[in-house]
PDB file of C-alpha atoms and ligand atoms in Angstrom:
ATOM      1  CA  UNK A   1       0.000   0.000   0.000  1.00  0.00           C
ATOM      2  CA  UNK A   2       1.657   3.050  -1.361  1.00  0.00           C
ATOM      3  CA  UNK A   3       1.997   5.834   1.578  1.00  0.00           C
ATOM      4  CA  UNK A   4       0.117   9.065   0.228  1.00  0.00           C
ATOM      5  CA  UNK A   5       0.705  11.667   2.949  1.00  0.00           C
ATOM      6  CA  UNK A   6       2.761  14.548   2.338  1.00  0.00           C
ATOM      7  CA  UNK A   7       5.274  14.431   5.097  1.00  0.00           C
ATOM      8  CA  UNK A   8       7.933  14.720   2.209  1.00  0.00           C
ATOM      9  CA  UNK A   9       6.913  17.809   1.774  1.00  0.00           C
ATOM     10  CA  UNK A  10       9.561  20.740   0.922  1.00  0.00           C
ATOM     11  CA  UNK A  11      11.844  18.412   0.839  1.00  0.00           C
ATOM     12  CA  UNK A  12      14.529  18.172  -2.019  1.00  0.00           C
ATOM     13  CA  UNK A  13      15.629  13.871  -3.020  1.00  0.00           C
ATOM     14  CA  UNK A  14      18.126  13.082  -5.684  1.00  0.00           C
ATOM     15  CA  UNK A  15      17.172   9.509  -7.368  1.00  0.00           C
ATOM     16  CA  UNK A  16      20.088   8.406  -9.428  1.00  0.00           C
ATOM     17  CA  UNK A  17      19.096   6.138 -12.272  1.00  0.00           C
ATOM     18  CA  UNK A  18      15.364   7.918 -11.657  1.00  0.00           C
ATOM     19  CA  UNK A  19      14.692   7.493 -15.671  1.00  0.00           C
ATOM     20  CA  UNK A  20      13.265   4.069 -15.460  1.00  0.00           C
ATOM     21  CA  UNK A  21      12.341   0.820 -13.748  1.00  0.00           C
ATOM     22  CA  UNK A  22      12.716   1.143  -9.895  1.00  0.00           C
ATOM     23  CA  UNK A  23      14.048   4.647  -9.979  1.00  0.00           C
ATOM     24  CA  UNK A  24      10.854   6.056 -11.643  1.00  0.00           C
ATOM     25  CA  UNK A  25       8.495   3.950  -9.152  1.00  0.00           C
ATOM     26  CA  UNK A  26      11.098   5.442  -6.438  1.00  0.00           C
ATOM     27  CA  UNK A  27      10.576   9.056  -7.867  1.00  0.00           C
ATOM     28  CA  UNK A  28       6.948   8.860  -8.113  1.00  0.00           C
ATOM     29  CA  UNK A  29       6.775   7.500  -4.522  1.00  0.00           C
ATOM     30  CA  UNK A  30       8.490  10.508  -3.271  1.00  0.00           C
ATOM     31  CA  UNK A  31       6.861  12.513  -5.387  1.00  0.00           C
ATOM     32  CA  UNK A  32       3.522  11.273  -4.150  1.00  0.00           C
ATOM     33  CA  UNK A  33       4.720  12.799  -0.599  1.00  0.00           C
ATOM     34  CA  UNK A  34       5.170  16.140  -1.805  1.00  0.00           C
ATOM     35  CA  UNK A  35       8.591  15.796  -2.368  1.00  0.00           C
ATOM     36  CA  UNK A  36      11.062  18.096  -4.940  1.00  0.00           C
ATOM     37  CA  UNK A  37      12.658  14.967  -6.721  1.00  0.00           C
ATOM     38  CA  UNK A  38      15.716  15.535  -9.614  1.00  0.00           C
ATOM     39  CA  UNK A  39      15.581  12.930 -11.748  1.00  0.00           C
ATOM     40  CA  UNK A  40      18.868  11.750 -12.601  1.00  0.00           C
ATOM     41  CA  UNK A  41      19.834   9.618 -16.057  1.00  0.00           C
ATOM     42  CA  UNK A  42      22.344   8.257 -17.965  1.00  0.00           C
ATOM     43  CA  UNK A  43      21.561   8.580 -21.414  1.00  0.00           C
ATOM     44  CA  UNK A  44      17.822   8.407 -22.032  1.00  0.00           C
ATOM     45  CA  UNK A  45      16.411  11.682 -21.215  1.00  0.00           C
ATOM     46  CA  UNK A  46      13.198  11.020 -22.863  1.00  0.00           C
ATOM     47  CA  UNK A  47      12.431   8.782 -20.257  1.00  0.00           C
ATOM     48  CA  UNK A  48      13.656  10.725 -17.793  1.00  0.00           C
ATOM     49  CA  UNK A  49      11.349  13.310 -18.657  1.00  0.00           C
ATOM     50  CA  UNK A  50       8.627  10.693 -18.316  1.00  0.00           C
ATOM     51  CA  UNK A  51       9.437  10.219 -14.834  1.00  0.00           C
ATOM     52  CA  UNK A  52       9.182  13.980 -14.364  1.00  0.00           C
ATOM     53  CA  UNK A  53       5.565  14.278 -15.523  1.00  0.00           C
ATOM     54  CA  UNK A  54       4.566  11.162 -13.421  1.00  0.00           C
ATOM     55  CA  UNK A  55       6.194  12.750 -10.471  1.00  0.00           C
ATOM     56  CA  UNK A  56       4.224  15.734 -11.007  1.00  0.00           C
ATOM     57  CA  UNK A  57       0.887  14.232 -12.339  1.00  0.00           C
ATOM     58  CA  UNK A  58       1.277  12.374  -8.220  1.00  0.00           C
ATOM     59  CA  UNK A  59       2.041  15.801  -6.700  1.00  0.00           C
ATOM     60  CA  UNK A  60       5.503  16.671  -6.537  1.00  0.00           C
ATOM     61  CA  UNK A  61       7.672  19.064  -8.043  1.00  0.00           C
ATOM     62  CA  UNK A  62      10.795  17.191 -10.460  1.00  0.00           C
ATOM     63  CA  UNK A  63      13.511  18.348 -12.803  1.00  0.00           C
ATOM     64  CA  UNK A  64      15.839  15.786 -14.593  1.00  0.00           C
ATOM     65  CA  UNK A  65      19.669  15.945 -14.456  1.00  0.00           C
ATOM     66  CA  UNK A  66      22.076  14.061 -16.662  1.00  0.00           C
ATOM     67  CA  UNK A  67      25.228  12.469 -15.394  1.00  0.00           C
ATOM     68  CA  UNK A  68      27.378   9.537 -15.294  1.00  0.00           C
ATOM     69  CA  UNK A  69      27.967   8.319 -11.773  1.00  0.00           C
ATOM     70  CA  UNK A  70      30.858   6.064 -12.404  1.00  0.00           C
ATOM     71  CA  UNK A  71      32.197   9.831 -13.482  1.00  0.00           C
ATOM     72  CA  UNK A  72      33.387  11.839 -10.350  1.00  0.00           C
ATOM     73  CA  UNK A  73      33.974  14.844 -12.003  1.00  0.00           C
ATOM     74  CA  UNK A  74      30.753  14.993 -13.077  1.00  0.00           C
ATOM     75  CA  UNK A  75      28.981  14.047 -10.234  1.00  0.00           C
ATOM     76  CA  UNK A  76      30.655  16.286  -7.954  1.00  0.00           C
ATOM     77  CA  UNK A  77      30.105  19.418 -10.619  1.00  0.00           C
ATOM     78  CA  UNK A  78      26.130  17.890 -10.404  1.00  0.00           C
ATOM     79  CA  UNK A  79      25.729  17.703  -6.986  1.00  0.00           C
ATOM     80  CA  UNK A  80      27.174  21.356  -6.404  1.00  0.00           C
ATOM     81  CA  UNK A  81      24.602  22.676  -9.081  1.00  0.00           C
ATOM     82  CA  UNK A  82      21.905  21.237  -7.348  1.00  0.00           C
ATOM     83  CA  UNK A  83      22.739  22.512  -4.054  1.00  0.00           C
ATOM     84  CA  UNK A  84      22.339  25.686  -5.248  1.00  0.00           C
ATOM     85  CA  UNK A  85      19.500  25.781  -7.491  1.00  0.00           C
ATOM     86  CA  UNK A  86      16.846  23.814  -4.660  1.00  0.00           C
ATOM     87  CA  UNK A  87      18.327  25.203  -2.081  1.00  0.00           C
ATOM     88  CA  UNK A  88      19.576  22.125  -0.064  1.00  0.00           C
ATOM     89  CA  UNK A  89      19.445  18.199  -0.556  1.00  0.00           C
ATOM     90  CA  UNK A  90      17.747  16.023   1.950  1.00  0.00           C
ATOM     91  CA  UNK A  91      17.720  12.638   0.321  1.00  0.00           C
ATOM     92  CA  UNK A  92      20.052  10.345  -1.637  1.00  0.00           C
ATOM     93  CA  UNK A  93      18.747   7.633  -3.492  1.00  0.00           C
ATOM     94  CA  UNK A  94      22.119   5.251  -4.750  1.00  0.00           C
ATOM     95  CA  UNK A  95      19.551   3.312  -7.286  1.00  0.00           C
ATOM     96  CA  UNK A  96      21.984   3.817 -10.465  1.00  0.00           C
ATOM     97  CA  UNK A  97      22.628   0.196 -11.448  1.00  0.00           C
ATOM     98  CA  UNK A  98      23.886  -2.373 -14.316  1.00  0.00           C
ATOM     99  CA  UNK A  99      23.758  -5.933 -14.747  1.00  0.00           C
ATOM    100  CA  UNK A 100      26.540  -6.846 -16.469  1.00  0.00           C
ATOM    101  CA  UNK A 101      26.624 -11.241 -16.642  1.00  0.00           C
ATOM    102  CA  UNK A 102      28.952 -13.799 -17.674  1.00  0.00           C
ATOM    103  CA  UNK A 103      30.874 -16.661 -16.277  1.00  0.00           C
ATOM    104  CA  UNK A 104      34.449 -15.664 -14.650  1.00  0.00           C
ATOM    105  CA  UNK A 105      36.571 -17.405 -17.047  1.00  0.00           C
ATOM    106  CA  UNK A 106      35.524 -14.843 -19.777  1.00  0.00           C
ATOM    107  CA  UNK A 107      34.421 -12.171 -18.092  1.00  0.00           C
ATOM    108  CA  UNK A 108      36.964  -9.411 -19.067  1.00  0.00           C
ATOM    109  CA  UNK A 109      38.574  -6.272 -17.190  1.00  0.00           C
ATOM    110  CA  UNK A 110      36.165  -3.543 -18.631  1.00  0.00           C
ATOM    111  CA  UNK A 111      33.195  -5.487 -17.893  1.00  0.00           C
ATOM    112  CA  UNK A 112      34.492  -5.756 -14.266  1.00  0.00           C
ATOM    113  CA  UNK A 113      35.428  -2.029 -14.166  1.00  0.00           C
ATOM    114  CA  UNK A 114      32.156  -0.893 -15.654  1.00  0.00           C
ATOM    115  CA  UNK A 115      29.881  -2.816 -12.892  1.00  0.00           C
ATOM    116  CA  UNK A 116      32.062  -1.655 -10.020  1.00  0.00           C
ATOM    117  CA  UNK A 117      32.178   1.831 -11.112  1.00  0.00           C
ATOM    118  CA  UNK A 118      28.994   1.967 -12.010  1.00  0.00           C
ATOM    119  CA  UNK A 119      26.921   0.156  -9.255  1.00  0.00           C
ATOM    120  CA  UNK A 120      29.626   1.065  -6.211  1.00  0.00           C
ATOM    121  CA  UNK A 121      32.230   3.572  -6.885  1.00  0.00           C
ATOM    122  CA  UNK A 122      29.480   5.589  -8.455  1.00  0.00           C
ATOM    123  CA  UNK A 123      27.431   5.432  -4.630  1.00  0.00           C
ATOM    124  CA  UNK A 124      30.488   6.201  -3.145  1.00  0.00           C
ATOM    125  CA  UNK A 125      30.926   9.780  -5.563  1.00  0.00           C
ATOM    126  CA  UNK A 126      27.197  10.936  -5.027  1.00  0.00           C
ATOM    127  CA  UNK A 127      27.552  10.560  -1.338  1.00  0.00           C
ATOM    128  CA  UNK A 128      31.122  12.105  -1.006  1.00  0.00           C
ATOM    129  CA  UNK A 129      29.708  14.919  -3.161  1.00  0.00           C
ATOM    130  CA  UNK A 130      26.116  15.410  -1.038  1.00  0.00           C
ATOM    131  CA  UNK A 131      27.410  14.505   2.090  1.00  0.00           C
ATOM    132  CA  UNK A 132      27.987  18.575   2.890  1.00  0.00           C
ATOM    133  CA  UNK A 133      24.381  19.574   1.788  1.00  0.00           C
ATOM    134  CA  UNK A 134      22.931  15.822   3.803  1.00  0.00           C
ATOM    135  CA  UNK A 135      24.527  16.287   7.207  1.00  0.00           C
ATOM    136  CA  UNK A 136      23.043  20.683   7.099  1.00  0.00           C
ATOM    137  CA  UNK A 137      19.412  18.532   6.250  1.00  0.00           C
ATOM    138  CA  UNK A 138      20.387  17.311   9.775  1.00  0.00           C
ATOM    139  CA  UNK A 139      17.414  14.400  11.135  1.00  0.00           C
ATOM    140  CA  UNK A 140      15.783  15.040   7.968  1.00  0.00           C
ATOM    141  CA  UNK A 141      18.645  13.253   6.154  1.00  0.00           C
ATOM    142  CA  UNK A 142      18.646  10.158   4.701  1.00  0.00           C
ATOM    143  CA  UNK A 143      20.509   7.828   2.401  1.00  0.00           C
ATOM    144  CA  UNK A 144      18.693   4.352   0.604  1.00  0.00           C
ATOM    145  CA  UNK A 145      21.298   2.362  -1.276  1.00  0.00           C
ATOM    146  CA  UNK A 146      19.983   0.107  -3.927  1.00  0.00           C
ATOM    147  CA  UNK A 147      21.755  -3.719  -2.955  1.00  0.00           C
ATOM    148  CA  UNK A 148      20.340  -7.079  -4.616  1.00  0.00           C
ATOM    149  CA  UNK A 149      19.207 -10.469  -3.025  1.00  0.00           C
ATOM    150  CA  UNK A 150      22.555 -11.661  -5.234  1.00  0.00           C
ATOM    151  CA  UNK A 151      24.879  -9.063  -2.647  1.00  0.00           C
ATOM    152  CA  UNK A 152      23.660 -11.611   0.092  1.00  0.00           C
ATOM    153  CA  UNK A 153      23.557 -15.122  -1.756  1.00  0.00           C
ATOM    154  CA  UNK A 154      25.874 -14.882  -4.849  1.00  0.00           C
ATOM    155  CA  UNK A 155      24.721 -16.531  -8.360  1.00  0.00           C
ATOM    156  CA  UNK A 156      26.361 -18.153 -10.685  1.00  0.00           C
ATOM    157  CA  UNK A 157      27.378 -15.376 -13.811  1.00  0.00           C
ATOM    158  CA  UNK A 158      26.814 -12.281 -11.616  1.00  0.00           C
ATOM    159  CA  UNK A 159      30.532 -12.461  -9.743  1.00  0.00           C
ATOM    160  CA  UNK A 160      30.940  -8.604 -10.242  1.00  0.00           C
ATOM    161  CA  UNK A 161      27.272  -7.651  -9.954  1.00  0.00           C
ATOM    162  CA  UNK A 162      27.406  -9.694  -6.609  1.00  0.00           C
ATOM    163  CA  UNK A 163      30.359  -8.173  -5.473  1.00  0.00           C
ATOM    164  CA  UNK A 164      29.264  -4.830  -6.497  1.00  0.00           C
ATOM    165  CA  UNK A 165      25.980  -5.319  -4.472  1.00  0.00           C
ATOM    166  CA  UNK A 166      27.640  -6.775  -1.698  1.00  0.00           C
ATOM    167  CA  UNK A 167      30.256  -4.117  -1.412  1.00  0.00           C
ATOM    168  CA  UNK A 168      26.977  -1.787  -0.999  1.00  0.00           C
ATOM    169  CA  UNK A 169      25.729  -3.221   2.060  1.00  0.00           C
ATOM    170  CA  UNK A 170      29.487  -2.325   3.756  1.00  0.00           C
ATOM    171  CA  UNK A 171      29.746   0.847   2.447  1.00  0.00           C
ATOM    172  CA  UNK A 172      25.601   1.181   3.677  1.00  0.00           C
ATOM    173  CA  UNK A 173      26.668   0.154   7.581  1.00  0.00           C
ATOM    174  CA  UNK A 174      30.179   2.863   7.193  1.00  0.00           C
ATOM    175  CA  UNK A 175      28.229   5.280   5.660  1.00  0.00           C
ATOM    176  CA  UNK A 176      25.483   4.846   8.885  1.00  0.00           C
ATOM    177  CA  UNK A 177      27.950   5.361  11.522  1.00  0.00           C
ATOM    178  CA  UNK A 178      29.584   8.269   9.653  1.00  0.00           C
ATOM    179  CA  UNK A 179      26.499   9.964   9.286  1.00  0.00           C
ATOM    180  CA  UNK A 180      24.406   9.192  12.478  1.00  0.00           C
ATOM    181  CA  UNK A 181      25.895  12.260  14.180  1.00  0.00           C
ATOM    182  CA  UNK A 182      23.339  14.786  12.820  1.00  0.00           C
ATOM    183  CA  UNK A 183      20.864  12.409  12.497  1.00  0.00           C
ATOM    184  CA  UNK A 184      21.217  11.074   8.855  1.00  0.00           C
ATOM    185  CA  UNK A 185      19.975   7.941   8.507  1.00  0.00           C
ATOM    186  CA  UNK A 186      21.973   5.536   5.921  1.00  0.00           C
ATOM    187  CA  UNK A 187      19.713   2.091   4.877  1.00  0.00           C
ATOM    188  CA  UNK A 188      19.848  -0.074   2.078  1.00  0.00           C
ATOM    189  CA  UNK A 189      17.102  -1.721   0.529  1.00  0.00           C
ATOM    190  CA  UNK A 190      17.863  -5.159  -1.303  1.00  0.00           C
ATOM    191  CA  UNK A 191      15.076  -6.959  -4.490  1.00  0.00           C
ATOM    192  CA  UNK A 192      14.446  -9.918  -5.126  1.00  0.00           C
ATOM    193  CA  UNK A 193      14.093 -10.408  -8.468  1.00  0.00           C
ATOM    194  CA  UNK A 194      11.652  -7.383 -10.301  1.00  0.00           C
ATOM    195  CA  UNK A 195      10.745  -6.629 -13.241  1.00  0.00           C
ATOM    196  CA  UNK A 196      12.552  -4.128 -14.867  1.00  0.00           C
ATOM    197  CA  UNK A 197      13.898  -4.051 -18.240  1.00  0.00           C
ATOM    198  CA  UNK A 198      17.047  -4.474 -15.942  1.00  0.00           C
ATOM    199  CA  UNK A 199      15.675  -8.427 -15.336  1.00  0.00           C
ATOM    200  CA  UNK A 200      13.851  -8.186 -19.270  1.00  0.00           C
ATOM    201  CA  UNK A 201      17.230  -8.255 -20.891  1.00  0.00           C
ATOM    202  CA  UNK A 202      19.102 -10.966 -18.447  1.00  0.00           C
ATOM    203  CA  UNK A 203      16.259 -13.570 -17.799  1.00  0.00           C
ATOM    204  CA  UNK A 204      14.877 -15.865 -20.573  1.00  0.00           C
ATOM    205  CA  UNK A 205      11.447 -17.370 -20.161  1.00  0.00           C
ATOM    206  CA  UNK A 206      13.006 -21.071 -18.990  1.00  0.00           C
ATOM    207  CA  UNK A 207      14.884 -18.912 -16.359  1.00  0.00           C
ATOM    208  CA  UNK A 208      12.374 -17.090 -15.069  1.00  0.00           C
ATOM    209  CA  UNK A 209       9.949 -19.885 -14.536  1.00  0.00           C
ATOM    210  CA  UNK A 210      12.745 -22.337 -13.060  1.00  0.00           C
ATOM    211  CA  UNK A 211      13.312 -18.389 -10.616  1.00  0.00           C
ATOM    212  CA  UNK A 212       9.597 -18.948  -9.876  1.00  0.00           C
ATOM    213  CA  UNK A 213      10.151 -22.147  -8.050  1.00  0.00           C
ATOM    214  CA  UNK A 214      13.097 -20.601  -5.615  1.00  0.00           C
ATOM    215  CA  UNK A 215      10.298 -17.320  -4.551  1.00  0.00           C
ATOM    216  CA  UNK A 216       8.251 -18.796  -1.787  1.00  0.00           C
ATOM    217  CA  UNK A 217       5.457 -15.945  -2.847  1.00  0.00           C
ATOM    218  CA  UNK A 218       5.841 -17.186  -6.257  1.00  0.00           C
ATOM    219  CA  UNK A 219       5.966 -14.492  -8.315  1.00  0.00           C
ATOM    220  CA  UNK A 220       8.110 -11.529  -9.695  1.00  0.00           C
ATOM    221  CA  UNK A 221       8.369  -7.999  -7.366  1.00  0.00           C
ATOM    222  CA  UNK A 222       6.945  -4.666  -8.891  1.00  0.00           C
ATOM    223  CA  UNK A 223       9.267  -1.719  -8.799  1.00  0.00           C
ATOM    224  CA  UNK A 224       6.349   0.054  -7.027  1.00  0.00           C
ATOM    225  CA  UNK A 225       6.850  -2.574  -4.057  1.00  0.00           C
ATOM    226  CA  UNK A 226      10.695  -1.493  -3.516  1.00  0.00           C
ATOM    227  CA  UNK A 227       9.825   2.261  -4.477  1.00  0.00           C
ATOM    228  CA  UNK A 228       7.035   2.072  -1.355  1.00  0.00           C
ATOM    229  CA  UNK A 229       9.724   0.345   0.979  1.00  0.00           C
ATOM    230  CA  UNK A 230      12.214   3.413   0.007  1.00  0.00           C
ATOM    231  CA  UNK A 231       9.558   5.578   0.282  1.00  0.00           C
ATOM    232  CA  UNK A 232       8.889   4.278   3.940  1.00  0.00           C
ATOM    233  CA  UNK A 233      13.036   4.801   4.447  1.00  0.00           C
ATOM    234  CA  UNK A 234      12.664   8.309   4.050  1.00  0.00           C
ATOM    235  CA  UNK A 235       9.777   9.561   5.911  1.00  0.00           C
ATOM    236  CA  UNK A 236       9.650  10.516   9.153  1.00  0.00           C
ATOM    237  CA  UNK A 237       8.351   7.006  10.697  1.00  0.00           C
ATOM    238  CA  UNK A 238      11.866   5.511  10.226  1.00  0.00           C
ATOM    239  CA  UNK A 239      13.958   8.295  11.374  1.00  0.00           C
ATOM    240  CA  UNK A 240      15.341   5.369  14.043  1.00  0.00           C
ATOM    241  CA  UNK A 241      16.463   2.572  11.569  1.00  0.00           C
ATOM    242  CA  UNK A 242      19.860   3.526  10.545  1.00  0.00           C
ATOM    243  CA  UNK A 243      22.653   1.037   8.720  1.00  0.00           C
ATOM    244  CA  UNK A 244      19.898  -1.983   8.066  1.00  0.00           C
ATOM    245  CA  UNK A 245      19.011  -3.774   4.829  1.00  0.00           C
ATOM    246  CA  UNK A 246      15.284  -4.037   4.218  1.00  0.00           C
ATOM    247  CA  UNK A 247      15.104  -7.717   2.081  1.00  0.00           C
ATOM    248  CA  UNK A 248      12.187  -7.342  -0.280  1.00  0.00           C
ATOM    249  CA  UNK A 249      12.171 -10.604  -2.547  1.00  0.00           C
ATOM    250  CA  UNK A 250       9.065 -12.602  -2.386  1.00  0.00           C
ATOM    251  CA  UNK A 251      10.766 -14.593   0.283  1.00  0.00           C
ATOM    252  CA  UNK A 252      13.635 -15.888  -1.987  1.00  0.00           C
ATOM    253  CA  UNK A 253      16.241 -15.204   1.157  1.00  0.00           C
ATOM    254  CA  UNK A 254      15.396 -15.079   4.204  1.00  0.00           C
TER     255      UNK A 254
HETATM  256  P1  NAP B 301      17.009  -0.562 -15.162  1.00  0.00           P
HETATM  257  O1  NAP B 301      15.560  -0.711 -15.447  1.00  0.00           O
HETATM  258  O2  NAP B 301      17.993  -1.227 -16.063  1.00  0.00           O
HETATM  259  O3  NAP B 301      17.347   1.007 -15.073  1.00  0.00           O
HETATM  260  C1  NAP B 301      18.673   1.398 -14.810  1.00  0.00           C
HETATM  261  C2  NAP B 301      18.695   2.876 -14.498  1.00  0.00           C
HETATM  262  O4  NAP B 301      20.048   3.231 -14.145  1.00  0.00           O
HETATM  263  C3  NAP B 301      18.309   3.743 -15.683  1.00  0.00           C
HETATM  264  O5  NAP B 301      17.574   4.836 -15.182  1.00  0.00           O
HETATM  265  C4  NAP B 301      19.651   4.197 -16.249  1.00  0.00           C
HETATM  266  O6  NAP B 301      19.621   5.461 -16.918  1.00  0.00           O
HETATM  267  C5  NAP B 301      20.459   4.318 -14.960  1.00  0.00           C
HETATM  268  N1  NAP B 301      21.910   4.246 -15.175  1.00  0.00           N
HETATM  269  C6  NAP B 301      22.639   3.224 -15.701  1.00  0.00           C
HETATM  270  N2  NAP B 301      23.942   3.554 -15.729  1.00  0.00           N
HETATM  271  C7  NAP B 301      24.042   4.810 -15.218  1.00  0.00           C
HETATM  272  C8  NAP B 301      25.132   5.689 -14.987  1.00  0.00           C
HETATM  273  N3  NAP B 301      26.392   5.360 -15.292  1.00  0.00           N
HETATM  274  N4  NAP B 301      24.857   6.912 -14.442  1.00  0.00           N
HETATM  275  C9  NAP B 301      23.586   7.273 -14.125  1.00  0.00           C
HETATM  276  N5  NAP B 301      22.520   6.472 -14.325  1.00  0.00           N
HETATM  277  C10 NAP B 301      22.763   5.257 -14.862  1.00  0.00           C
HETATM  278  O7  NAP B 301      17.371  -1.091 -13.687  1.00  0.00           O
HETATM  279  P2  NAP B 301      16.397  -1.487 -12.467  1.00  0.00           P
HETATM  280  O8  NAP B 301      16.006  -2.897 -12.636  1.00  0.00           O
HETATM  281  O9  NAP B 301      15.368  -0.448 -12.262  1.00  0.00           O
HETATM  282  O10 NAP B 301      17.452  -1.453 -11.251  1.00  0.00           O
HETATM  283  C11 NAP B 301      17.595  -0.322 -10.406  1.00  0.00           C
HETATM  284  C12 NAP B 301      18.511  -0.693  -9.241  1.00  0.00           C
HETATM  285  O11 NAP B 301      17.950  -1.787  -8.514  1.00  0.00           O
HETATM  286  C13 NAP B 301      19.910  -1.161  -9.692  1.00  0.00           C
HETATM  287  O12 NAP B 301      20.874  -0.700  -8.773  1.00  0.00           O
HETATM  288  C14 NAP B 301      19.800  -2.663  -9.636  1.00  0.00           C
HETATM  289  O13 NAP B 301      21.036  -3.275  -9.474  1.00  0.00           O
HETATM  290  C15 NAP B 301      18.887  -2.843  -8.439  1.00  0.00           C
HETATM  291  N6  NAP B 301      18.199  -4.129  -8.432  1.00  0.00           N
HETATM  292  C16 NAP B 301      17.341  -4.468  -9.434  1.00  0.00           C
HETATM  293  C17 NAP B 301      16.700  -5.713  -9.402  1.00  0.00           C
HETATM  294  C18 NAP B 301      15.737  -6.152 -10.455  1.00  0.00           C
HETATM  295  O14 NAP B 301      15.296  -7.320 -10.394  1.00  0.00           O
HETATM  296  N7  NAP B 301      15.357  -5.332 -11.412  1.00  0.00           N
HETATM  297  C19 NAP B 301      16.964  -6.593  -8.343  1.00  0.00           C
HETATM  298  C20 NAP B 301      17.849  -6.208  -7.343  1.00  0.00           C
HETATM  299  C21 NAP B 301      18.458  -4.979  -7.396  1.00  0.00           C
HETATM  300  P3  NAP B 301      19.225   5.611 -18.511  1.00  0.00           P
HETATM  301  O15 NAP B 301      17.727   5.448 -18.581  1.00  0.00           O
HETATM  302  O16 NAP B 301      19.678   6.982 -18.868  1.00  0.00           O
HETATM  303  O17 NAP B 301      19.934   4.507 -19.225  1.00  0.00           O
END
């Protein structure tokens, strides 16, 4: 059940990855709660624009913002812009992500660089560069970084997806303690499997109905049920869970 009050309210949340998939449903969640949400991309900005109007058709305000968080430079440069033009940044939504899959024996060098930067290093950047504006947004504050069942369990083809995930849920508890001093909360949230196009281009049919068999619920997630757990991270009801990682996969690990 999506939460529809407006606590979110004047508040200003950066959703990287916000042009499709979970990070829409994520920016129309906040969205829904009044909040000011800048919809970040990577290269499709038609979509991202999409996600603008459906955060604003469910009450928010949005603007879209194009960068590259595996870049630093450019994510630093970002972040500072956006400081100034809303005024402040209260939340930080790590949901920027790829899938990159193959066995080890073949995987090669770039493909391991890309994920890492991508999914990990590229956390690490935003919240270096919004860690200034997060702490001054004192117990408003708060940090949801996007982790996978897979960063818990491993599979078989996803080494540097796993690792990248995993390596989310230490830099998640670090990034807790660091920031717990103001009253920033730092959580991760971690899908099951959902469907995405992320999960459209990596799962055949005989997959996903041999994946069915492993989800006690027995079915694929919705982005909007992640988006509404997120959306739950960042109100004011959960301004005491700091440095946990909210499982939301049909059961698949428990
Ligand atoms: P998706 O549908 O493939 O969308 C990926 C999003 O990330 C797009 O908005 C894309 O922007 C953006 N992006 C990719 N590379 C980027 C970069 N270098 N800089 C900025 N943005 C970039 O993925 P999804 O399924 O919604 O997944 C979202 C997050 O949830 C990921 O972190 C993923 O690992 C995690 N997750 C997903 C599942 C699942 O089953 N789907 C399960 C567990 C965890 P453009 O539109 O511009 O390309």
């Amino acid at each position: 059940m999506a939460i529809v009050d407006r606590a979110l309210e004047g508040r200003v949340a950066l959703v990287t990855g916000g042009s499709r998939g979970i990070g829409r449903a994520i920016c129309e969640a906040l969205g829904r709660r009044g909040a000011t949400v800048v919809v970040n991309y990577a290269a499709r900005e038609d979509a991202a624009r999409e996600t603008a109007a459906l955060v604003e058709a469910a009450g928010g305000k949005a603007v879209t913002s194009k960068f590259d968080v595996s870049k630093s430079d450019q994510v630093t440069e970002a972040i500072k812009q956006l400081g100034k033009d809303q005024g402040g940044l209260d939340i930080l939504i790590n949901n920027a992500g790829v899938a990159i899959n193959g066995l080890v024996m073949r995987f090669k060098d770039e493909q391991w660089a890309q994920t890492l930067d991508i999914n990990l290093a590229g956390a690490f950047y935003c919240t270096r560069a919004a860690s200034m504006l997060l702490l001054k947004a004192k117990e408003r504050g708060r940090v949801v970084n996007l982790t996978s069942v897979v960063g818990e369990s491993g599979n078989g083809g996803q080494a540097a997806y796993a690792a990248s995930k995993a390596g989310m849920i230490g830099l998640t508890k670090a990034l807790a303690q660091e920031l717990s001093g103001r009253g920033v909360t730092v959580n991760a949230v971690s899908p099951g499997f959902i469907e995405t196009d992320m999960t459209a281009e990596h799962l055949p049919e005989a997959a996903r109905a041999a994946l069915l068999t492993k989800i006690p619920l027995g079915r694929i997630g919705a982005a909007t049920e992640v988006a509404d757990c997120v959306s739950f991270l960042c109100g004011p009801e959960a301004g005491y869970i700091t440095g946990q990682v909210l499982r939301v996969n049909g059961g698949m690990l428990m």
